[in-house]
Amino acid sequence: MYVAVAAGGFRRYATYRAATAAGVFTNTVFGLILVYTYLALWDVKPHLGGYDQAQAVTFVWLGQALYATLAIQGGGFETEFMERIRTGEVAIDLYRPADLQVWWLANDLGRAVFQLLGRGVIPFTFGALVFPTALPHDVGTWLAFLVAVALAMVVSFGIRYLVALTGFWLMDGTGALQALMITGIFCSGMTLPLNAFPGTLGEVVRVLPWAAQVQVPADVLMGQADPLPAFAFQAVWAVVLLAAGRLLQTAAARRVVVQGG
Amino acid sequence: MGERGAVAEGLRAYRLIAGMWMRSTLTYRASFALAVCGGVLVTGLDFVSILLMFSRVDVLGGYSLAEVAFLYGLSATSFGIADLAIGSAGRLGTRVRDGTLDTLLVRPAPVLAQVAADRFALRRVARITQGALVLGWALVASDIVWTPVKVLMVPGMLVCGGMIFAAVFVVGAAFQFVAQDASEVQNAFTYGGQTLLQYPPTVFGKELVRGVTFMLPLAFVNWVPAAYVLGRPYPLGGVPGWAAFAPPLVAVVCCAAAGLAWRTGLRSYRSTGS
């Protein structure tokens, strides 16, 4: 059943072809702007964060490819889920013979896979063709990268599920979504690779769950990190976040019952 | 009714609709204040990323932090002005899709004024505030040799920049008559353009700089006039010295072109019939 839910999530986004094409265009434009600023930065400071210029460029295009996939700034299932919480329709979902968390996870994974294929591949290919990039030649590294991306999808879901659940207490999700935007952009490396962050700030952001989203897959792809410890880092965060979501969901479900009766 | 009458009528409709939305926003003052504070934080993020870069280097593209902040402040503030005034037009595609544009067409007021003032979001002052703060800091921190002309140029750049960005917004909205759910293309030019102008022109490839100077003249928002204020040569040959004073002309031409694009788009509109 959850496979069908995921397929539904995939198909739903596949319907909007013009929107997808527009997204590809936008990601390419932003990628171009970022690439030039990174090149200027690495020009002044070669090997910043242990990357050479080609690696910095690769990082930019990976970020653009994963931006919609991992819903870095939001824009996944959470808006709809929060709306259902606000209107109370979530009560119906709770009575369904499906697990709420797994149901939304399946839905969001379907969306993420579509965004990766629909919005990710083209900007990335463009970037790799036009600029010198640091891409591996062996299939194994690419497979490891895909595993890292899959784990990143789960971590991303875990974070957004927690944010969405705050809707049970806050009702208005504007503030929570804004916080999601800020942390997503800043802590996942969309503005600057996390290994180029200075000092203590850099050490802190590299152990936060957001690091599992762009930084870790990028380092796996470019051979900067060993796959197994990288997977372990992502998996630990995925489990912790999903468990926290499960706990919060139980508390929230009780709240719905209290309100209803 | 002459052209002037239509403009006056449009402005009046705009004022009425925007005023209504402003009053409704200000009903919940605390919520509004929070939204503005949050907005200042969110829009300030891209300046934080510039600060992060400068925590590792002293110059970027040959420009110091204060000089980049000058470019950033000009770009962000003028974009904020355009976004506040006309940013709502970006949602035109939604109205075309769900057919609610038809209700605007039958009302006795110019459609562009209605679309621009629709859900007028006063919280967008956040971006203007944030941009102005950075600009203010840049004016103090940079070692610009001020002359009366340069002093006058700063507010001039904000006004002309706002007009140029507003023209981009209108062209983007007109494009949505054709491509209904491709509003993200517009984002590439509006938000993308603003992001581009935050950095010195020396950072970018010659082709890209040429494109935003001669084809889509975003460079006149800040790059070209700011080069004069900062006393730097513009990184393109063939851009004469007087180009620094061209923004008003460029802004007027852009707005005229945008008006033309809007009319063409509106004329091509076929209702969904739903």
CSV table of N, CA and C in Angstrom, one decimal, chain B residues 33-178:
chain,number,residue,atom,x,y,z
B,33,ALA,N,3.9,42.3,13.4
B,33,ALA,CA,5.3,42.7,13.8
B,33,ALA,C,6.2,41.4,13.8
B,34,LEU,N,5.6,40.3,14.2
B,34,LEU,CA,6.4,39.0,14.1
B,34,LEU,C,6.8,38.7,12.7
B,35,ALA,N,5.8,38.8,11.8
B,35,ALA,CA,6.0,38.5,10.4
B,35,ALA,C,7.1,39.4,9.8
B,36,VAL,N,7.1,40.7,10.2
B,36,VAL,CA,8.2,41.6,9.7
B,36,VAL,C,9.5,41.2,10.3
B,37,CYS,N,9.6,40.9,11.6
B,37,CYS,CA,10.9,40.5,12.2
B,37,CYS,C,11.4,39.2,11.5
B,38,GLY,N,10.5,38.2,11.4
B,38,GLY,CA,10.9,37.0,10.7
B,38,GLY,C,11.4,37.3,9.3
B,39,GLY,N,10.7,38.2,8.6
B,39,GLY,CA,11.1,38.5,7.3
B,39,GLY,C,12.5,39.1,7.2
B,40,VAL,N,12.8,40.0,8.2
B,40,VAL,CA,14.1,40.6,8.2
B,40,VAL,C,15.2,39.5,8.4
B,41,LEU,N,14.9,38.5,9.2
B,41,LEU,CA,15.8,37.4,9.5
B,41,LEU,C,16.0,36.6,8.2
B,42,VAL,N,14.9,36.2,7.6
B,42,VAL,CA,15.0,35.4,6.4
B,42,VAL,C,15.7,36.1,5.2
B,43,THR,N,15.3,37.4,5.0
B,43,THR,CA,15.9,38.1,3.9
B,43,THR,C,17.4,38.4,4.2
B,44,GLY,N,17.7,38.5,5.5
B,44,GLY,CA,19.1,38.8,5.9
B,44,GLY,C,20.0,37.7,5.7
B,45,LEU,N,19.4,36.5,5.5
B,45,LEU,CA,20.3,35.3,5.4
B,45,LEU,C,21.3,35.4,4.3
B,46,ASP,N,20.9,36.0,3.1
B,46,ASP,CA,21.9,36.0,2.1
B,46,ASP,C,23.0,37.0,2.4
B,47,PHE,N,22.7,38.0,3.2
B,47,PHE,CA,23.9,38.8,3.6
B,47,PHE,C,24.8,38.1,4.6
B,48,VAL,N,24.1,37.2,5.5
B,48,VAL,CA,24.9,36.4,6.4
B,48,VAL,C,25.9,35.5,5.6
B,49,SER,N,25.4,35.0,4.5
B,49,SER,CA,26.3,34.1,3.7
B,49,SER,C,27.4,34.9,3.1
B,50,ILE,N,27.2,36.2,2.8
B,50,ILE,CA,28.3,37.0,2.3
B,50,ILE,C,29.3,37.3,3.4
B,51,LEU,N,28.7,37.5,4.6
B,51,LEU,CA,29.6,37.7,5.8
B,51,LEU,C,30.5,36.5,6.0
B,52,LEU,N,29.8,35.3,5.9
B,52,LEU,CA,30.5,34.0,6.0
B,52,LEU,C,31.7,33.9,5.1
B,53,MET,N,31.4,34.3,3.8
B,53,MET,CA,32.5,34.3,2.8
B,53,MET,C,33.6,35.2,3.3
B,54,PHE,N,33.3,36.4,3.7
B,54,PHE,CA,34.3,37.3,4.1
B,54,PHE,C,35.0,37.0,5.4
B,55,SER,N,34.4,36.0,6.1
B,55,SER,CA,35.2,35.6,7.3
B,55,SER,C,36.4,34.7,6.9
B,56,ARG,N,36.4,34.3,5.6
B,56,ARG,CA,37.6,33.5,5.2
B,56,ARG,C,38.5,34.3,4.2
B,57,VAL,N,37.9,35.4,3.6
B,57,VAL,CA,38.7,36.2,2.7
B,57,VAL,C,38.5,37.7,3.0
B,58,ASP,N,39.4,38.5,2.4
B,58,ASP,CA,39.3,40.0,2.6
B,58,ASP,C,38.7,40.7,1.5
B,59,VAL,N,38.9,40.1,0.3
B,59,VAL,CA,38.2,40.7,-0.9
B,59,VAL,C,37.6,39.6,-1.7
B,60,LEU,N,36.5,40.0,-2.5
B,60,LEU,CA,35.8,39.1,-3.4
B,60,LEU,C,35.7,39.8,-4.7
B,61,GLY,N,36.3,39.2,-5.7
B,61,GLY,CA,36.3,39.9,-7.0
B,61,GLY,C,37.0,41.2,-7.0
B,62,GLY,N,37.9,41.4,-6.0
B,62,GLY,CA,38.6,42.7,-5.9
B,62,GLY,C,37.8,43.7,-5.0
B,63,TYR,N,36.6,43.4,-4.5
B,63,TYR,CA,35.8,44.3,-3.8
B,63,TYR,C,35.9,44.0,-2.3
B,64,SER,N,36.0,45.0,-1.4
B,64,SER,CA,36.0,44.8,0.0
B,64,SER,C,34.6,44.5,0.5
B,65,LEU,N,34.5,44.1,1.8
B,65,LEU,CA,33.2,43.8,2.4
B,65,LEU,C,32.2,45.0,2.3
B,66,ALA,N,32.8,46.2,2.7
B,66,ALA,CA,32.0,47.4,2.7
B,66,ALA,C,31.4,47.7,1.3
B,67,GLU,N,32.3,47.4,0.3
B,67,GLU,CA,31.8,47.7,-1.1
B,67,GLU,C,30.8,46.7,-1.6
B,68,VAL,N,31.0,45.5,-1.2
B,68,VAL,CA,30.0,44.5,-1.5
B,68,VAL,C,28.7,44.8,-0.8
B,69,ALA,N,28.8,45.2,0.5
B,69,ALA,CA,27.6,45.6,1.2
B,69,ALA,C,26.9,46.8,0.5
B,70,PHE,N,27.6,47.7,-0.1
B,70,PHE,CA,27.0,48.8,-0.8
B,70,PHE,C,26.2,48.3,-2.0
B,71,LEU,N,26.8,47.3,-2.7
B,71,LEU,CA,26.0,46.7,-3.9
B,71,LEU,C,24.8,46.0,-3.3
B,72,TYR,N,25.0,45.2,-2.3
B,72,TYR,CA,24.0,44.4,-1.7
B,72,TYR,C,22.8,45.3,-1.2
B,73,GLY,N,23.1,46.4,-0.5
B,73,GLY,CA,22.1,47.2,0.1
B,73,GLY,C,21.3,47.9,-1.1
B,74,LEU,N,21.9,48.3,-2.1
B,74,LEU,CA,21.2,48.9,-3.2
B,74,LEU,C,20.3,47.9,-3.9
B,75,SER,N,20.8,46.7,-4.2
B,75,SER,CA,20.1,45.7,-4.8
B,75,SER,C,18.9,45.2,-4.0
B,76,ALA,N,19.1,45.0,-2.7
B,76,ALA,CA,18.1,44.4,-1.9
B,76,ALA,C,17.0,45.5,-1.6
B,77,THR,N,17.4,46.7,-1.4
B,77,THR,CA,16.4,47.8,-1.1
B,77,THR,C,15.5,48.0,-2.3
B,78,SER,N,16.2,48.2,-3.5
B,78,SER,CA,15.3,48.5,-4.7
B,78,SER,C,14.5,47.3,-5.1
B,79,PHE,N,15.0,46.1,-4.9
B,79,PHE,CA,14.2,44.9,-5.1
B,79,PHE,C,13.0,44.9,-4.1
B,80,GLY,N,13.3,45.3,-2.9
B,80,GLY,CA,12.2,45.3,-1.8
B,80,GLY,C,11.1,46.3,-2.2
B,81,ILE,N,11.5,47.4,-2.7
B,81,ILE,CA,10.5,48.4,-3.1
B,81,ILE,C,9.6,47.9,-4.2
B,82,ALA,N,10.2,47.2,-5.2
B,82,ALA,CA,9.4,46.7,-6.3
B,82,ALA,C,8.5,45.5,-5.8
B,83,ASP,N,9.1,44.7,-4.9
B,83,ASP,CA,8.4,43.5,-4.4
B,83,ASP,C,7.2,44.0,-3.6
B,84,LEU,N,7.3,45.1,-2.8
B,84,LEU,CA,6.2,45.6,-2.0
B,84,LEU,C,5.2,46.1,-2.9
B,85,ALA,N,5.6,46.9,-3.9
B,85,ALA,CA,4.6,47.6,-4.8
B,85,ALA,C,3.9,46.7,-5.7
B,86,ILE,N,4.5,45.7,-6.2
B,86,ILE,CA,3.9,45.0,-7.3
B,86,ILE,C,4.2,43.5,-7.3
B,87,GLY,N,4.8,43.0,-6.2
B,87,GLY,CA,5.2,41.6,-6.1
B,87,GLY,C,4.0,40.6,-6.2
B,88,SER,N,2.8,41.1,-5.8
B,88,SER,CA,1.6,40.2,-5.8
B,88,SER,C,1.3,39.8,-7.2
B,89,ALA,N,1.8,40.6,-8.2
B,89,ALA,CA,1.5,40.2,-9.6
B,89,ALA,C,2.1,38.9,-10.0
B,90,GLY,N,3.0,38.4,-9.2
B,90,GLY,CA,3.7,37.1,-9.5
B,90,GLY,C,2.7,36.0,-9.4
B,91,ARG,N,1.6,36.2,-8.7
B,91,ARG,CA,0.6,35.1,-8.5
B,91,ARG,C,-0.4,35.1,-9.6
B,92,LEU,N,-0.2,35.8,-10.6
B,92,LEU,CA,-1.1,35.9,-11.7
B,92,LEU,C,-1.5,34.5,-12.3
B,93,GLY,N,-0.4,33.7,-12.4
B,93,GLY,CA,-0.6,32.3,-13.0
B,93,GLY,C,-1.7,31.6,-12.3
B,94,THR,N,-1.7,31.7,-11.0
B,94,THR,CA,-2.7,31.0,-10.2
B,94,THR,C,-4.1,31.4,-10.6
B,95,ARG,N,-4.3,32.8,-10.8
B,95,ARG,CA,-5.6,33.3,-11.1
B,95,ARG,C,-6.0,32.9,-12.5
B,96,VAL,N,-5.0,32.8,-13.4
B,96,VAL,CA,-5.3,32.3,-14.8
B,96,VAL,C,-5.8,30.9,-14.7
B,97,ARG,N,-5.1,30.1,-13.9
B,97,ARG,CA,-5.4,28.7,-13.8
B,97,ARG,C,-6.8,28.4,-13.3
B,98,ASP,N,-7.1,29.1,-12.1
B,98,ASP,CA,-8.4,28.8,-11.5
B,98,ASP,C,-9.5,29.7,-12.0
B,99,GLY,N,-9.2,30.5,-12.9
B,99,GLY,CA,-10.3,31.3,-13.6
B,99,GLY,C,-10.7,32.5,-12.8
B,100,THR,N,-10.1,32.8,-11.7
B,100,THR,CA,-10.6,34.0,-10.9
B,100,THR,C,-10.1,35.3,-11.5
B,101,LEU,N,-9.3,35.2,-12.5
B,101,LEU,CA,-8.9,36.5,-13.2
B,101,LEU,C,-10.1,37.1,-13.9
B,102,ASP,N,-11.0,36.3,-14.3
B,102,ASP,CA,-12.2,36.8,-15.0
B,102,ASP,C,-13.0,37.8,-14.2
B,103,THR,N,-13.0,37.6,-12.8
B,103,THR,CA,-13.7,38.5,-12.0
B,103,THR,C,-13.1,39.9,-12.0
B,104,LEU,N,-11.7,39.9,-12.2
B,104,LEU,CA,-11.0,41.2,-12.2
B,104,LEU,C,-11.3,41.9,-13.5
B,105,LEU,N,-11.5,41.1,-14.6
B,105,LEU,CA,-11.7,41.7,-15.9
B,105,LEU,C,-13.0,42.5,-16.0
B,106,VAL,N,-14.0,42.1,-15.3
B,106,VAL,CA,-15.3,42.7,-15.4
B,106,VAL,C,-15.4,43.9,-14.5
B,107,ARG,N,-14.4,44.1,-13.6
B,107,ARG,CA,-14.5,45.3,-12.7
B,107,ARG,C,-14.0,46.5,-13.4
B,108,PRO,N,-14.6,47.7,-13.1
B,108,PRO,CA,-14.3,48.9,-13.8
B,108,PRO,C,-13.0,49.5,-13.3
B,109,ALA,N,-11.9,48.8,-13.3
B,109,ALA,CA,-10.6,49.3,-12.9
B,109,ALA,C,-9.5,48.6,-13.7
B,110,PRO,N,-8.4,49.2,-14.0
B,110,PRO,CA,-7.4,48.6,-14.7
B,110,PRO,C,-6.9,47.2,-14.1
B,111,VAL,N,-6.8,46.2,-14.9
B,111,VAL,CA,-6.5,44.9,-14.4
B,111,VAL,C,-5.1,44.9,-13.7
B,112,LEU,N,-4.1,45.5,-14.3
B,112,LEU,CA,-2.8,45.5,-13.7
B,112,LEU,C,-2.8,46.1,-12.3
B,113,ALA,N,-3.5,47.2,-12.1
B,113,ALA,CA,-3.6,47.8,-10.8
B,113,ALA,C,-4.2,46.8,-9.8
B,114,GLN,N,-5.3,46.1,-10.2
B,114,GLN,CA,-5.9,45.2,-9.3
B,114,GLN,C,-5.0,44.0,-9.0
B,115,VAL,N,-4.3,43.5,-10.0
B,115,VAL,CA,-3.4,42.3,-9.8
B,115,VAL,C,-2.3,42.7,-8.9
B,116,ALA,N,-1.7,43.9,-9.1
B,116,ALA,CA,-0.6,44.4,-8.3
B,116,ALA,C,-0.9,44.6,-6.8
B,117,ALA,N,-2.2,45.1,-6.6
B,117,ALA,CA,-2.6,45.5,-5.2
B,117,ALA,C,-3.2,44.3,-4.5
B,118,ASP,N,-3.5,43.2,-5.3
B,118,ASP,CA,-4.2,42.1,-4.7
B,118,ASP,C,-3.4,41.5,-3.6
B,119,ARG,N,-4.0,41.3,-2.4
B,119,ARG,CA,-3.3,40.8,-1.2
B,119,ARG,C,-2.1,41.6,-0.9
B,120,PHE,N,-2.1,42.9,-1.1
B,120,PHE,CA,-1.0,43.7,-0.8
B,120,PHE,C,-0.3,43.3,0.5
B,121,ALA,N,0.9,42.9,0.5
B,121,ALA,CA,1.5,42.4,1.7
B,121,ALA,C,2.5,43.4,2.3
B,122,LEU,N,2.0,44.1,3.3
B,122,LEU,CA,2.8,45.1,3.9
B,122,LEU,C,4.0,44.5,4.6
B,123,ARG,N,3.9,43.2,5.0
B,123,ARG,CA,5.1,42.6,5.6
B,123,ARG,C,6.3,42.6,4.8
B,124,ARG,N,6.1,42.9,3.5
B,124,ARG,CA,7.3,42.9,2.6
B,124,ARG,C,8.2,44.1,2.9
B,125,VAL,N,7.8,45.0,3.8
B,125,VAL,CA,8.7,46.1,4.2
B,125,VAL,C,9.9,45.5,4.8
B,126,ALA,N,9.8,44.2,5.2
B,126,ALA,CA,10.9,43.5,5.9
B,126,ALA,C,12.2,43.6,5.0
B,127,ARG,N,12.0,43.3,3.7
B,127,ARG,CA,13.2,43.3,2.8
B,127,ARG,C,13.8,44.7,2.6
B,128,ILE,N,12.9,45.7,2.5
B,128,ILE,CA,13.3,47.1,2.4
B,128,ILE,C,14.1,47.5,3.7
B,129,THR,N,13.6,47.1,4.8
B,129,THR,CA,14.2,47.4,6.1
B,129,THR,C,15.6,46.8,6.1
B,130,GLN,N,15.7,45.5,5.8
B,130,GLN,CA,16.9,44.8,5.9
B,130,GLN,C,17.9,45.3,4.9
B,131,GLY,N,17.5,45.6,3.7
B,131,GLY,CA,18.4,46.1,2.7
B,131,GLY,C,18.9,47.5,3.1
B,132,ALA,N,18.0,48.3,3.6
B,132,ALA,CA,18.4,49.7,4.0
B,132,ALA,C,19.4,49.7,5.2
B,133,LEU,N,19.2,48.7,6.1
B,133,LEU,CA,20.2,48.6,7.2
B,133,LEU,C,21.6,48.3,6.7
B,134,VAL,N,21.7,47.3,5.7
B,134,VAL,CA,23.0,47.0,5.2
B,134,VAL,C,23.5,48.2,4.4
B,135,LEU,N,22.6,48.8,3.7
B,135,LEU,CA,23.1,50.0,2.9
B,135,LEU,C,23.6,51.1,3.8
B,136,GLY,N,22.9,51.3,4.9
B,136,GLY,CA,23.3,52.3,5.8
B,136,GLY,C,24.7,52.0,6.4
B,137,TRP,N,24.9,50.7,6.8
B,137,TRP,CA,26.2,50.3,7.3
B,137,TRP,C,27.3,50.5,6.2
B,138,ALA,N,27.0,50.2,5.0
B,138,ALA,CA,27.9,50.3,3.9
B,138,ALA,C,28.4,51.7,3.7
B,139,LEU,N,27.4,52.6,3.8
B,139,LEU,CA,27.7,54.1,3.5
B,139,LEU,C,28.6,54.6,4.6
B,140,VAL,N,28.5,54.1,5.8
B,140,VAL,CA,29.4,54.5,6.9
B,140,VAL,C,30.7,53.8,6.8
B,141,ALA,N,30.7,52.5,6.5
B,141,ALA,CA,32.0,51.8,6.6
B,141,ALA,C,32.9,51.9,5.3
B,142,SER,N,32.3,52.2,4.2
B,142,SER,CA,33.2,52.3,3.0
B,142,SER,C,33.9,53.6,2.9
B,143,ASP,N,35.0,53.7,2.2
B,143,ASP,CA,35.7,55.0,2.2
B,143,ASP,C,35.5,55.6,0.8
B,144,ILE,N,34.2,55.8,0.5
B,144,ILE,CA,33.8,56.5,-0.7
B,144,ILE,C,34.1,58.0,-0.6
B,145,VAL,N,34.7,58.6,-1.6
B,145,VAL,CA,35.0,60.0,-1.6
B,145,VAL,C,33.7,60.7,-2.1
B,146,TRP,N,32.9,61.3,-1.2
B,146,TRP,CA,31.6,61.8,-1.5
B,146,TRP,C,31.7,63.1,-2.2
B,147,THR,N,30.8,63.3,-3.3
B,147,THR,CA,30.6,64.6,-3.9
B,147,THR,C,29.1,64.8,-3.9
B,148,PRO,N,28.6,66.0,-4.1
B,148,PRO,CA,27.2,66.2,-4.1
B,148,PRO,C,26.4,65.3,-5.1
B,149,VAL,N,27.1,65.1,-6.3
B,149,VAL,CA,26.4,64.3,-7.3
B,149,VAL,C,26.3,62.8,-6.8
B,150,LYS,N,27.3,62.3,-6.2
B,150,LYS,CA,27.3,60.9,-5.6
B,150,LYS,C,26.2,60.8,-4.5
B,151,VAL,N,26.1,61.8,-3.7
B,151,VAL,CA,25.1,61.8,-2.6
B,151,VAL,C,23.7,61.7,-3.2
B,152,LEU,N,23.5,62.5,-4.3
B,152,LEU,CA,22.2,62.5,-5.0
B,152,LEU,C,21.9,61.1,-5.7
B,153,MET,N,23.0,60.5,-6.1
B,153,MET,CA,22.8,59.3,-6.9
B,153,MET,C,22.2,58.1,-6.1
B,154,VAL,N,22.5,58.1,-4.8
B,154,VAL,CA,22.1,56.9,-4.0
B,154,VAL,C,20.6,56.8,-3.9
B,155,PRO,N,19.8,57.9,-3.5
B,155,PRO,CA,18.4,57.7,-3.6
B,155,PRO,C,17.9,57.5,-5.0
B,156,GLY,N,18.5,58.1,-6.0
B,156,GLY,CA,18.2,58.0,-7.4
B,156,GLY,C,18.3,56.5,-7.8
B,157,MET,N,19.3,55.9,-7.4
B,157,MET,CA,19.5,54.4,-7.7
B,157,MET,C,18.4,53.6,-7.1
B,158,LEU,N,18.0,53.9,-5.9
B,158,LEU,CA,16.9,53.1,-5.3
B,158,LEU,C,15.6,53.2,-6.1
B,159,VAL,N,15.3,54.5,-6.4
B,159,VAL,CA,14.0,54.7,-7.2
B,159,VAL,C,14.1,54.0,-8.5
B,160,CYS,N,15.2,54.3,-9.3
B,160,CYS,CA,15.3,53.7,-10.6
B,160,CYS,C,15.4,52.2,-10.6
B,161,GLY,N,16.2,51.7,-9.6
B,161,GLY,CA,16.3,50.3,-9.4
B,161,GLY,C,14.9,49.6,-9.1
B,162,GLY,N,14.2,50.3,-8.3
B,162,GLY,CA,12.8,49.8,-8.0
B,162,GLY,C,12.0,49.7,-9.2
B,163,MET,N,12.1,50.8,-10.1
B,163,MET,CA,11.3,50.8,-11.3
B,163,MET,C,11.8,49.6,-12.3
B,164,ILE,N,13.1,49.4,-12.4
B,164,ILE,CA,13.6,48.4,-13.3
B,164,ILE,C,13.1,47.0,-12.8
B,165,PHE,N,13.2,46.8,-11.5
B,165,PHE,CA,12.7,45.5,-11.0
B,165,PHE,C,11.2,45.3,-11.1
B,166,ALA,N,10.5,46.5,-10.9
B,166,ALA,CA,9.0,46.4,-11.1
B,166,ALA,C,8.7,46.0,-12.6
B,167,ALA,N,9.5,46.5,-13.5
B,167,ALA,CA,9.3,46.2,-14.9
B,167,ALA,C,9.5,44.7,-15.1
B,168,VAL,N,10.5,44.1,-14.5
B,168,VAL,CA,10.7,42.7,-14.6
B,168,VAL,C,9.6,41.9,-14.0
B,169,PHE,N,9.0,42.4,-12.9
B,169,PHE,CA,7.9,41.7,-12.3
B,169,PHE,C,6.7,41.7,-13.3
B,170,VAL,N,6.4,42.9,-13.9
B,170,VAL,CA,5.3,43.0,-14.8
B,170,VAL,C,5.5,42.1,-16.1
B,171,VAL,N,6.7,42.1,-16.6
B,171,VAL,CA,6.9,41.2,-17.8
B,171,VAL,C,6.7,39.8,-17.4
B,172,GLY,N,7.2,39.4,-16.2
B,172,GLY,CA,7.0,38.1,-15.7
B,172,GLY,C,5.6,37.7,-15.5
B,173,ALA,N,4.8,38.7,-15.0
B,173,ALA,CA,3.3,38.4,-14.9
B,173,ALA,C,2.7,38.2,-16.3
B,174,ALA,N,3.1,39.1,-17.2
B,174,ALA,CA,2.6,39.0,-18.6
B,174,ALA,C,2.9,37.6,-19.2
B,175,PHE,N,4.1,37.1,-18.9
B,175,PHE,CA,4.5,35.8,-19.4
B,175,PHE,C,3.6,34.7,-18.9
B,176,GLN,N,3.1,34.9,-17.7
B,176,GLN,CA,2.2,33.9,-17.1
B,176,GLN,C,0.9,33.7,-17.8
B,177,PHE,N,0.5,34.7,-18.6
B,177,PHE,CA,-0.7,34.5,-19.4
B,177,PHE,C,-0.4,33.4,-20.4
B,178,VAL,N,0.8,33.2,-20.8
B,178,VAL,CA,1.2,32.2,-21.8
B,178,VAL,C,1.5,30.9,-21.0
